[in-house]
Amino acid sequence: MHCPHCMSEDTRVIDTTHDNKGGIRRRRECEQCHQRFSTYERPVLSTPLIIKNDKTREEFDKEKLLQGIRLACIKRPVSADDIERLAGEIEAKLQQMTKLEIPSKVIGDLVIEGLRELDDVAYIRFASVYLPLGNLNALRDEINRLLEHKGENA
Ligand SMILES: [Zn+2]
């Protein structure tokens, strides 16, 4: 580790602290100029590779995820902040799985789950495009449930 003040390589660690996110902060002192500085190490989380339906793999693409969610939310009362937050939460969940690969279905399920809480119409839109035909009955049940729920509120 070079001293940021004089670029000397001759520095020593005088204190080490751990934070609650798995990071390590080291307080250092340069043996040459005696200035102090800190370095911070933290684990870099990586997202798993996505296994597509045709078994090919692709890198997780947050922009693509955002576009999918935005598309479902067109002309719906869902704020850009909510969309960003949902995509961020999904990305964080994928990283926490600490797997090398996951099926694309896992992401689709997380989007459906998230949209369900944000907006009924966006949720149905996304689910109708995403769910396989066999699940359309489940979707119909879901629409019925929503309609009944609306009826109760009216
Ligand atoms: Zn120095």
JSON list of C-alpha atoms and ligand atoms in Angstrom, two decimals:
[
{"chain": "A", "resi": 1, "resn": "MET", "atom": "CA", "xyz": [0.00, 0.00, 0.00]},
{"chain": "A", "resi": 2, "resn": "HIS", "atom": "CA", "xyz": [1.51, 3.32, -1.13]},
{"chain": "A", "resi": 3, "resn": "CYS", "atom": "CA", "xyz": [1.29, 6.38, 1.08]},
{"chain": "A", "resi": 4, "resn": "PRO", "atom": "CA", "xyz": [-1.09, 8.81, -0.70]},
{"chain": "A", "resi": 5, "resn": "HIS", "atom": "CA", "xyz": [1.03, 11.74, 0.50]},
{"chain": "A", "resi": 6, "resn": "CYS", "atom": "CA", "xyz": [4.58, 10.80, -0.48]},
{"chain": "A", "resi": 7, "resn": "MET", "atom": "CA", "xyz": [3.97, 7.55, -2.42]},
{"chain": "A", "resi": 8, "resn": "SER", "atom": "CA", "xyz": [6.34, 5.64, -0.16]},
{"chain": "A", "resi": 9, "resn": "GLU", "atom": "CA", "xyz": [5.67, 1.93, 0.11]},
{"chain": "A", "resi": 10, "resn": "ASP", "atom": "CA", "xyz": [6.86, 1.95, 3.67]},
{"chain": "A", "resi": 11, "resn": "THR", "atom": "CA", "xyz": [3.59, 2.14, 5.63]},
{"chain": "A", "resi": 12, "resn": "ARG", "atom": "CA", "xyz": [2.35, 0.26, 8.66]},
{"chain": "A", "resi": 13, "resn": "VAL", "atom": "CA", "xyz": [-1.09, -0.62, 10.01]},
{"chain": "A", "resi": 14, "resn": "ILE", "atom": "CA", "xyz": [-1.80, 1.03, 13.35]},
{"chain": "A", "resi": 15, "resn": "ASP", "atom": "CA", "xyz": [-5.43, 0.01, 13.79]},
{"chain": "A", "resi": 16, "resn": "THR", "atom": "CA", "xyz": [-7.92, -2.40, 12.21]},
{"chain": "A", "resi": 17, "resn": "THR", "atom": "CA", "xyz": [-11.68, -2.21, 12.61]},
{"chain": "A", "resi": 18, "resn": "HIS", "atom": "CA", "xyz": [-14.46, -4.38, 11.17]},
{"chain": "A", "resi": 19, "resn": "ASP", "atom": "CA", "xyz": [-17.79, -2.94, 10.13]},
{"chain": "A", "resi": 20, "resn": "ASN", "atom": "CA", "xyz": [-21.12, -4.75, 10.16]},
{"chain": "A", "resi": 21, "resn": "LYS", "atom": "CA", "xyz": [-21.11, -5.26, 6.37]},
{"chain": "A", "resi": 22, "resn": "GLY", "atom": "CA", "xyz": [-18.04, -7.49, 6.35]},
{"chain": "A", "resi": 23, "resn": "GLY", "atom": "CA", "xyz": [-15.72, -4.59, 5.56]},
{"chain": "A", "resi": 24, "resn": "ILE", "atom": "CA", "xyz": [-12.34, -3.95, 7.16]},
{"chain": "A", "resi": 25, "resn": "ARG", "atom": "CA", "xyz": [-10.97, -0.48, 7.78]},
{"chain": "A", "resi": 26, "resn": "ARG", "atom": "CA", "xyz": [-7.24, -0.15, 8.39]},
{"chain": "A", "resi": 27, "resn": "ARG", "atom": "CA", "xyz": [-5.68, 2.94, 9.82]},
{"chain": "A", "resi": 28, "resn": "ARG", "atom": "CA", "xyz": [-2.13, 3.31, 8.48]},
{"chain": "A", "resi": 29, "resn": "GLU", "atom": "CA", "xyz": [0.86, 5.48, 9.08]},
{"chain": "A", "resi": 30, "resn": "CYS", "atom": "CA", "xyz": [3.60, 6.25, 6.60]},
{"chain": "A", "resi": 31, "resn": "GLU", "atom": "CA", "xyz": [7.07, 5.50, 7.97]},
{"chain": "A", "resi": 32, "resn": "GLN", "atom": "CA", "xyz": [8.56, 8.13, 5.68]},
{"chain": "A", "resi": 33, "resn": "CYS", "atom": "CA", "xyz": [6.38, 11.22, 6.07]},
{"chain": "A", "resi": 34, "resn": "HIS", "atom": "CA", "xyz": [4.44, 10.05, 9.16]},
{"chain": "A", "resi": 35, "resn": "GLN", "atom": "CA", "xyz": [1.12, 11.10, 7.71]},
{"chain": "A", "resi": 36, "resn": "ARG", "atom": "CA", "xyz": [-1.83, 8.88, 8.52]},
{"chain": "A", "resi": 37, "resn": "PHE", "atom": "CA", "xyz": [-4.46, 7.55, 6.14]},
{"chain": "A", "resi": 38, "resn": "SER", "atom": "CA", "xyz": [-7.08, 4.78, 6.05]},
{"chain": "A", "resi": 39, "resn": "THR", "atom": "CA", "xyz": [-7.79, 2.00, 3.65]},
{"chain": "A", "resi": 40, "resn": "TYR", "atom": "CA", "xyz": [-11.07, 0.19, 3.36]},
{"chain": "A", "resi": 41, "resn": "GLU", "atom": "CA", "xyz": [-11.57, -3.37, 2.16]},
{"chain": "A", "resi": 42, "resn": "ARG", "atom": "CA", "xyz": [-14.97, -4.78, 1.43]},
{"chain": "A", "resi": 43, "resn": "PRO", "atom": "CA", "xyz": [-16.19, -7.92, -0.28]},
{"chain": "A", "resi": 44, "resn": "VAL", "atom": "CA", "xyz": [-17.34, -7.28, -3.84]},
{"chain": "A", "resi": 45, "resn": "LEU", "atom": "CA", "xyz": [-20.62, -9.07, -4.35]},
{"chain": "A", "resi": 46, "resn": "SER", "atom": "CA", "xyz": [-21.18, -10.58, -7.73]},
{"chain": "A", "resi": 47, "resn": "THR", "atom": "CA", "xyz": [-24.44, -11.54, -9.37]},
{"chain": "A", "resi": 48, "resn": "PRO", "atom": "CA", "xyz": [-24.88, -15.11, -10.59]},
{"chain": "A", "resi": 49, "resn": "LEU", "atom": "CA", "xyz": [-25.02, -15.95, -14.26]},
{"chain": "A", "resi": 50, "resn": "ILE", "atom": "CA", "xyz": [-28.56, -16.24, -15.59]},
{"chain": "A", "resi": 51, "resn": "ILE", "atom": "CA", "xyz": [-29.60, -19.56, -17.13]},
{"chain": "A", "resi": 52, "resn": "LYS", "atom": "CA", "xyz": [-32.10, -18.79, -19.87]},
{"chain": "A", "resi": 53, "resn": "ASN", "atom": "CA", "xyz": [-34.92, -21.11, -20.94]},
{"chain": "A", "resi": 54, "resn": "ASP", "atom": "CA", "xyz": [-32.85, -22.38, -23.88]},
{"chain": "A", "resi": 55, "resn": "LYS", "atom": "CA", "xyz": [-30.08, -23.29, -21.35]},
{"chain": "A", "resi": 56, "resn": "THR", "atom": "CA", "xyz": [-27.71, -20.60, -22.61]},
{"chain": "A", "resi": 57, "resn": "ARG", "atom": "CA", "xyz": [-26.16, -18.34, -19.97]},
{"chain": "A", "resi": 58, "resn": "GLU", "atom": "CA", "xyz": [-25.96, -14.60, -19.87]},
{"chain": "A", "resi": 59, "resn": "GLU", "atom": "CA", "xyz": [-24.69, -11.95, -17.47]},
{"chain": "A", "resi": 60, "resn": "PHE", "atom": "CA", "xyz": [-27.26, -10.38, -15.19]},
{"chain": "A", "resi": 61, "resn": "ASP", "atom": "CA", "xyz": [-28.23, -7.06, -16.79]},
{"chain": "A", "resi": 62, "resn": "LYS", "atom": "CA", "xyz": [-29.82, -4.61, -14.39]},
{"chain": "A", "resi": 63, "resn": "GLU", "atom": "CA", "xyz": [-30.76, -2.24, -17.20]},
{"chain": "A", "resi": 64, "resn": "LYS", "atom": "CA", "xyz": [-32.73, -5.03, -18.87]},
{"chain": "A", "resi": 65, "resn": "LEU", "atom": "CA", "xyz": [-34.46, -5.80, -15.58]},
{"chain": "A", "resi": 66, "resn": "LEU", "atom": "CA", "xyz": [-35.36, -2.12, -15.16]},
{"chain": "A", "resi": 67, "resn": "GLN", "atom": "CA", "xyz": [-36.77, -1.99, -18.68]},
{"chain": "A", "resi": 68, "resn": "GLY", "atom": "CA", "xyz": [-38.95, -5.02, -18.04]},
{"chain": "A", "resi": 69, "resn": "ILE", "atom": "CA", "xyz": [-40.34, -3.48, -14.87]},
{"chain": "A", "resi": 70, "resn": "ARG", "atom": "CA", "xyz": [-40.82, -0.05, -16.51]},
{"chain": "A", "resi": 71, "resn": "LEU", "atom": "CA", "xyz": [-42.68, -1.66, -19.40]},
{"chain": "A", "resi": 72, "resn": "ALA", "atom": "CA", "xyz": [-45.12, -3.31, -17.00]},
{"chain": "A", "resi": 73, "resn": "CYS", "atom": "CA", "xyz": [-45.60, 0.01, -15.18]},
{"chain": "A", "resi": 74, "resn": "ILE", "atom": "CA", "xyz": [-46.32, 2.22, -18.21]},
{"chain": "A", "resi": 75, "resn": "LYS", "atom": "CA", "xyz": [-49.12, 4.68, -17.44]},
{"chain": "A", "resi": 76, "resn": "ARG", "atom": "CA", "xyz": [-49.46, 3.28, -13.94]},
{"chain": "A", "resi": 77, "resn": "PRO", "atom": "CA", "xyz": [-49.07, 5.27, -10.73]},
{"chain": "A", "resi": 78, "resn": "VAL", "atom": "CA", "xyz": [-45.67, 3.75, -9.95]},
{"chain": "A", "resi": 79, "resn": "SER", "atom": "CA", "xyz": [-42.81, 6.18, -9.39]},
{"chain": "A", "resi": 80, "resn": "ALA", "atom": "CA", "xyz": [-39.38, 5.89, -10.99]},
{"chain": "A", "resi": 81, "resn": "ASP", "atom": "CA", "xyz": [-38.03, 5.60, -7.45]},
{"chain": "A", "resi": 82, "resn": "ASP", "atom": "CA", "xyz": [-40.19, 2.55, -6.74]},
{"chain": "A", "resi": 83, "resn": "ILE", "atom": "CA", "xyz": [-39.03, 0.91, -9.97]},
{"chain": "A", "resi": 84, "resn": "GLU", "atom": "CA", "xyz": [-35.36, 1.61, -9.17]},
{"chain": "A", "resi": 85, "resn": "ARG", "atom": "CA", "xyz": [-35.81, 0.32, -5.65]},
{"chain": "A", "resi": 86, "resn": "LEU", "atom": "CA", "xyz": [-37.48, -2.90, -6.79]},
{"chain": "A", "resi": 87, "resn": "ALA", "atom": "CA", "xyz": [-34.68, -3.56, -9.30]},
{"chain": "A", "resi": 88, "resn": "GLY", "atom": "CA", "xyz": [-32.10, -2.81, -6.62]},
{"chain": "A", "resi": 89, "resn": "GLU", "atom": "CA", "xyz": [-33.76, -5.18, -4.16]},
{"chain": "A", "resi": 90, "resn": "ILE", "atom": "CA", "xyz": [-33.87, -7.94, -6.75]},
{"chain": "A", "resi": 91, "resn": "GLU", "atom": "CA", "xyz": [-30.19, -7.42, -7.60]},
{"chain": "A", "resi": 92, "resn": "ALA", "atom": "CA", "xyz": [-29.31, -7.56, -3.88]},
{"chain": "A", "resi": 93, "resn": "LYS", "atom": "CA", "xyz": [-31.32, -10.78, -3.42]},
{"chain": "A", "resi": 94, "resn": "LEU", "atom": "CA", "xyz": [-29.51, -12.41, -6.34]},
{"chain": "A", "resi": 95, "resn": "GLN", "atom": "CA", "xyz": [-26.16, -11.45, -4.83]},
{"chain": "A", "resi": 96, "resn": "GLN", "atom": "CA", "xyz": [-27.16, -12.78, -1.42]},
{"chain": "A", "resi": 97, "resn": "MET", "atom": "CA", "xyz": [-27.89, -16.17, -2.99]},
{"chain": "A", "resi": 98, "resn": "THR", "atom": "CA", "xyz": [-24.11, -16.43, -3.59]},
{"chain": "A", "resi": 99, "resn": "LYS", "atom": "CA", "xyz": [-24.66, -18.90, -6.41]},
{"chain": "A", "resi": 100, "resn": "LEU", "atom": "CA", "xyz": [-22.71, -19.09, -9.65]},
{"chain": "A", "resi": 101, "resn": "GLU", "atom": "CA", "xyz": [-25.80, -19.58, -11.77]},
{"chain": "A", "resi": 102, "resn": "ILE", "atom": "CA", "xyz": [-29.55, -19.25, -11.35]},
{"chain": "A", "resi": 103, "resn": "PRO", "atom": "CA", "xyz": [-32.46, -19.90, -13.72]},
{"chain": "A", "resi": 104, "resn": "SER", "atom": "CA", "xyz": [-34.04, -16.76, -15.22]},
{"chain": "A", "resi": 105, "resn": "LYS", "atom": "CA", "xyz": [-37.30, -17.92, -13.60]},
{"chain": "A", "resi": 106, "resn": "VAL", "atom": "CA", "xyz": [-35.92, -16.86, -10.22]},
{"chain": "A", "resi": 107, "resn": "ILE", "atom": "CA", "xyz": [-35.71, -13.25, -11.41]},
{"chain": "A", "resi": 108, "resn": "GLY", "atom": "CA", "xyz": [-39.15, -13.38, -13.01]},
{"chain": "A", "resi": 109, "resn": "ASP", "atom": "CA", "xyz": [-40.64, -14.66, -9.76]},
{"chain": "A", "resi": 110, "resn": "LEU", "atom": "CA", "xyz": [-38.96, -11.87, -7.80]},
{"chain": "A", "resi": 111, "resn": "VAL", "atom": "CA", "xyz": [-40.31, -9.24, -10.23]},
{"chain": "A", "resi": 112, "resn": "ILE", "atom": "CA", "xyz": [-43.82, -10.69, -9.98]},
{"chain": "A", "resi": 113, "resn": "GLU", "atom": "CA", "xyz": [-43.59, -10.74, -6.20]},
{"chain": "A", "resi": 114, "resn": "GLY", "atom": "CA", "xyz": [-42.39, -7.10, -6.14]},
{"chain": "A", "resi": 115, "resn": "LEU", "atom": "CA", "xyz": [-44.95, -5.80, -8.64]},
{"chain": "A", "resi": 116, "resn": "ARG", "atom": "CA", "xyz": [-47.73, -7.52, -6.77]},
{"chain": "A", "resi": 117, "resn": "GLU", "atom": "CA", "xyz": [-47.03, -5.16, -3.89]},
{"chain": "A", "resi": 118, "resn": "LEU", "atom": "CA", "xyz": [-46.61, -2.07, -6.07]},
{"chain": "A", "resi": 119, "resn": "ASP", "atom": "CA", "xyz": [-49.45, -2.12, -8.55]},
{"chain": "A", "resi": 120, "resn": "ASP", "atom": "CA", "xyz": [-52.15, -4.66, -9.51]},
{"chain": "A", "resi": 121, "resn": "VAL", "atom": "CA", "xyz": [-52.22, -3.82, -13.21]},
{"chain": "A", "resi": 122, "resn": "ALA", "atom": "CA", "xyz": [-48.44, -3.78, -13.61]},
{"chain": "A", "resi": 123, "resn": "TYR", "atom": "CA", "xyz": [-48.35, -7.10, -11.82]},
{"chain": "A", "resi": 124, "resn": "ILE", "atom": "CA", "xyz": [-50.96, -8.73, -14.08]},
{"chain": "A", "resi": 125, "resn": "ARG", "atom": "CA", "xyz": [-49.27, -7.29, -17.18]},
{"chain": "A", "resi": 126, "resn": "PHE", "atom": "CA", "xyz": [-45.90, -8.69, -16.23]},
{"chain": "A", "resi": 127, "resn": "ALA", "atom": "CA", "xyz": [-47.31, -12.04, -15.10]},
{"chain": "A", "resi": 128, "resn": "SER", "atom": "CA", "xyz": [-49.34, -12.50, -18.29]},
{"chain": "A", "resi": 129, "resn": "VAL", "atom": "CA", "xyz": [-46.23, -12.09, -20.44]},
{"chain": "A", "resi": 130, "resn": "TYR", "atom": "CA", "xyz": [-43.92, -14.00, -18.20]},
{"chain": "A", "resi": 131, "resn": "LEU", "atom": "CA", "xyz": [-45.84, -16.97, -16.86]},
{"chain": "A", "resi": 132, "resn": "PRO", "atom": "CA", "xyz": [-45.94, -20.15, -18.94]},
{"chain": "A", "resi": 133, "resn": "LEU", "atom": "CA", "xyz": [-49.34, -21.13, -20.36]},
{"chain": "A", "resi": 134, "resn": "GLY", "atom": "CA", "xyz": [-49.86, -23.75, -17.65]},
{"chain": "A", "resi": 135, "resn": "ASN", "atom": "CA", "xyz": [-49.87, -20.99, -15.08]},
{"chain": "A", "resi": 136, "resn": "LEU", "atom": "CA", "xyz": [-52.56, -18.94, -16.77]},
{"chain": "A", "resi": 137, "resn": "ASN", "atom": "CA", "xyz": [-55.20, -20.58, -14.61]},
{"chain": "A", "resi": 138, "resn": "ALA", "atom": "CA", "xyz": [-53.32, -19.34, -11.59]},
{"chain": "A", "resi": 139, "resn": "LEU", "atom": "CA", "xyz": [-53.28, -15.91, -13.17]},
{"chain": "A", "resi": 140, "resn": "ARG", "atom": "CA", "xyz": [-57.01, -16.02, -13.78]},
{"chain": "A", "resi": 141, "resn": "ASP", "atom": "CA", "xyz": [-57.52, -16.91, -10.13]},
{"chain": "A", "resi": 142, "resn": "GLU", "atom": "CA", "xyz": [-55.33, -13.99, -9.24]},
{"chain": "A", "resi": 143, "resn": "ILE", "atom": "CA", "xyz": [-57.36, -11.59, -11.41]},
{"chain": "A", "resi": 144, "resn": "ASN", "atom": "CA", "xyz": [-60.56, -12.90, -9.84]},
{"chain": "A", "resi": 145, "resn": "ARG", "atom": "CA", "xyz": [-59.08, -12.36, -6.41]},
{"chain": "A", "resi": 146, "resn": "LEU", "atom": "CA", "xyz": [-58.20, -8.77, -7.31]},
{"chain": "A", "resi": 147, "resn": "LEU", "atom": "CA", "xyz": [-61.65, -8.12, -8.78]},
{"chain": "A", "resi": 148, "resn": "GLU", "atom": "CA", "xyz": [-63.33, -9.47, -5.67]},
{"chain": "A", "resi": 149, "resn": "HIS", "atom": "CA", "xyz": [-61.06, -7.37, -3.55]},
{"chain": "A", "resi": 150, "resn": "LYS", "atom": "CA", "xyz": [-61.98, -4.27, -5.57]},
{"chain": "A", "resi": 151, "resn": "GLY", "atom": "CA", "xyz": [-65.64, -5.17, -5.18]},
{"chain": "A", "resi": 152, "resn": "GLU", "atom": "CA", "xyz": [-65.26, -5.27, -1.42]},
{"chain": "A", "resi": 153, "resn": "ASN", "atom": "CA", "xyz": [-63.78, -1.79, -1.43]},
{"chain": "A", "resi": 154, "resn": "ALA", "atom": "CA", "xyz": [-66.43, -0.26, -3.69]},
{"chain": "B", "resi": 1, "resn": "ZN", "atom": "ZN", "xyz": [4.27, 9.20, 3.23]}
]
